[in-house]
Amino acid sequence: MNTIAFNQQLSDKLNETLNPDLYSTPGKGEITVIANEKKDLREYRIITKDNKVVDLVDAYDSEHDADYQKLVDFLKDYR
């Protein structure tokens, strides 16, 4: 499976699992995950390589909450 297909598949699974709290959109080498909150902007980037998750970057260095922990737990299967 190529990187774009892997990212699309992972993004779809993320949306099934974490929506409505977090929403993801796939890209070529990363998946962007944003929080569906009006009071607070949170954005995370999931960096992928060779059909694996290699890093999770907090774009705004925000406080990590239960939604972030759900995201981390979800990604453990893809590292």
Coordinates of C-alpha atoms in Angstrom, one line a residue:
M1 CA 0.0 0.0 0.0
N2 CA 1.4 3.4 -0.9
T3 CA 1.7 6.3 1.6
I4 CA -1.3 8.2 0.4
A5 CA -3.6 5.1 0.6
F6 CA -2.2 4.3 4.1
N7 CA -2.8 7.9 5.3
Q8 CA -6.3 7.9 3.9
Q9 CA -7.2 4.6 5.5
L10 CA -5.7 5.7 8.9
S11 CA -7.5 9.0 8.7
D12 CA -10.8 7.3 8.0
K13 CA -10.3 5.0 11.0
L14 CA -9.3 8.0 13.2
N15 CA -12.5 9.8 12.2
E16 CA -14.6 6.7 13.0
T17 CA -13.1 6.3 16.4
L18 CA -12.4 9.9 17.6
N19 CA -15.1 12.0 15.9
P20 CA -16.8 14.3 17.0
D21 CA -14.0 15.4 19.4
L22 CA -11.2 15.2 16.8
Y23 CA -11.2 15.3 13.1
S24 CA -8.4 14.2 10.7
T25 CA -7.5 14.9 7.1
P26 CA -4.8 13.0 5.3
G27 CA -1.9 14.4 3.4
K28 CA 1.1 12.8 1.6
G29 CA 3.5 12.4 4.5
E30 CA 1.3 13.4 7.4
I31 CA -2.2 13.4 8.7
T32 CA -3.5 16.6 10.3
V33 CA -5.8 16.2 13.3
I34 CA -7.8 19.1 14.7
A35 CA -10.0 19.5 17.7
N36 CA -13.7 20.3 17.1
E37 CA -13.8 22.9 19.8
K38 CA -14.7 26.6 19.5
K39 CA -13.0 27.7 22.7
D40 CA -9.6 26.3 22.0
L41 CA -7.5 25.6 18.9
R42 CA -5.7 22.3 18.9
E43 CA -3.9 20.7 16.0
Y44 CA -1.7 17.6 15.8
R45 CA 0.3 16.2 13.0
I46 CA 0.8 12.5 12.6
I47 CA 4.0 11.9 10.6
T48 CA 4.0 8.7 8.6
K49 CA 6.7 6.8 6.7
D50 CA 6.6 3.3 5.2
N51 CA 3.1 2.7 6.3
K52 CA 3.9 3.4 10.0
V53 CA 3.4 6.3 12.4
V54 CA 6.8 7.7 13.2
D55 CA 5.9 10.8 15.1
L56 CA 3.1 12.8 16.7
V57 CA 3.6 16.6 16.7
D58 CA 1.5 19.1 18.7
A59 CA 1.4 22.1 16.4
Y60 CA 0.5 24.6 19.1
D61 CA 2.2 23.0 22.1
S62 CA -1.2 23.0 23.9
E63 CA -2.2 21.3 27.1
H64 CA -2.9 17.6 26.5
D65 CA -6.3 16.4 27.5
A66 CA -8.3 13.2 27.3
D67 CA -8.8 13.6 23.6
Y68 CA -5.1 13.7 23.0
Q69 CA -4.6 10.6 25.1
K70 CA -7.3 8.8 23.1
L71 CA -5.3 9.8 20.0
V72 CA -2.0 8.5 21.4
D73 CA -3.7 5.2 22.5
F74 CA -5.2 4.8 19.1
L75 CA -1.9 5.3 17.3
K76 CA 0.0 2.7 19.4
D77 CA -1.3 0.0 17.0
Y78 CA 0.3 1.8 14.0
R79 CA 3.9 2.5 15.3

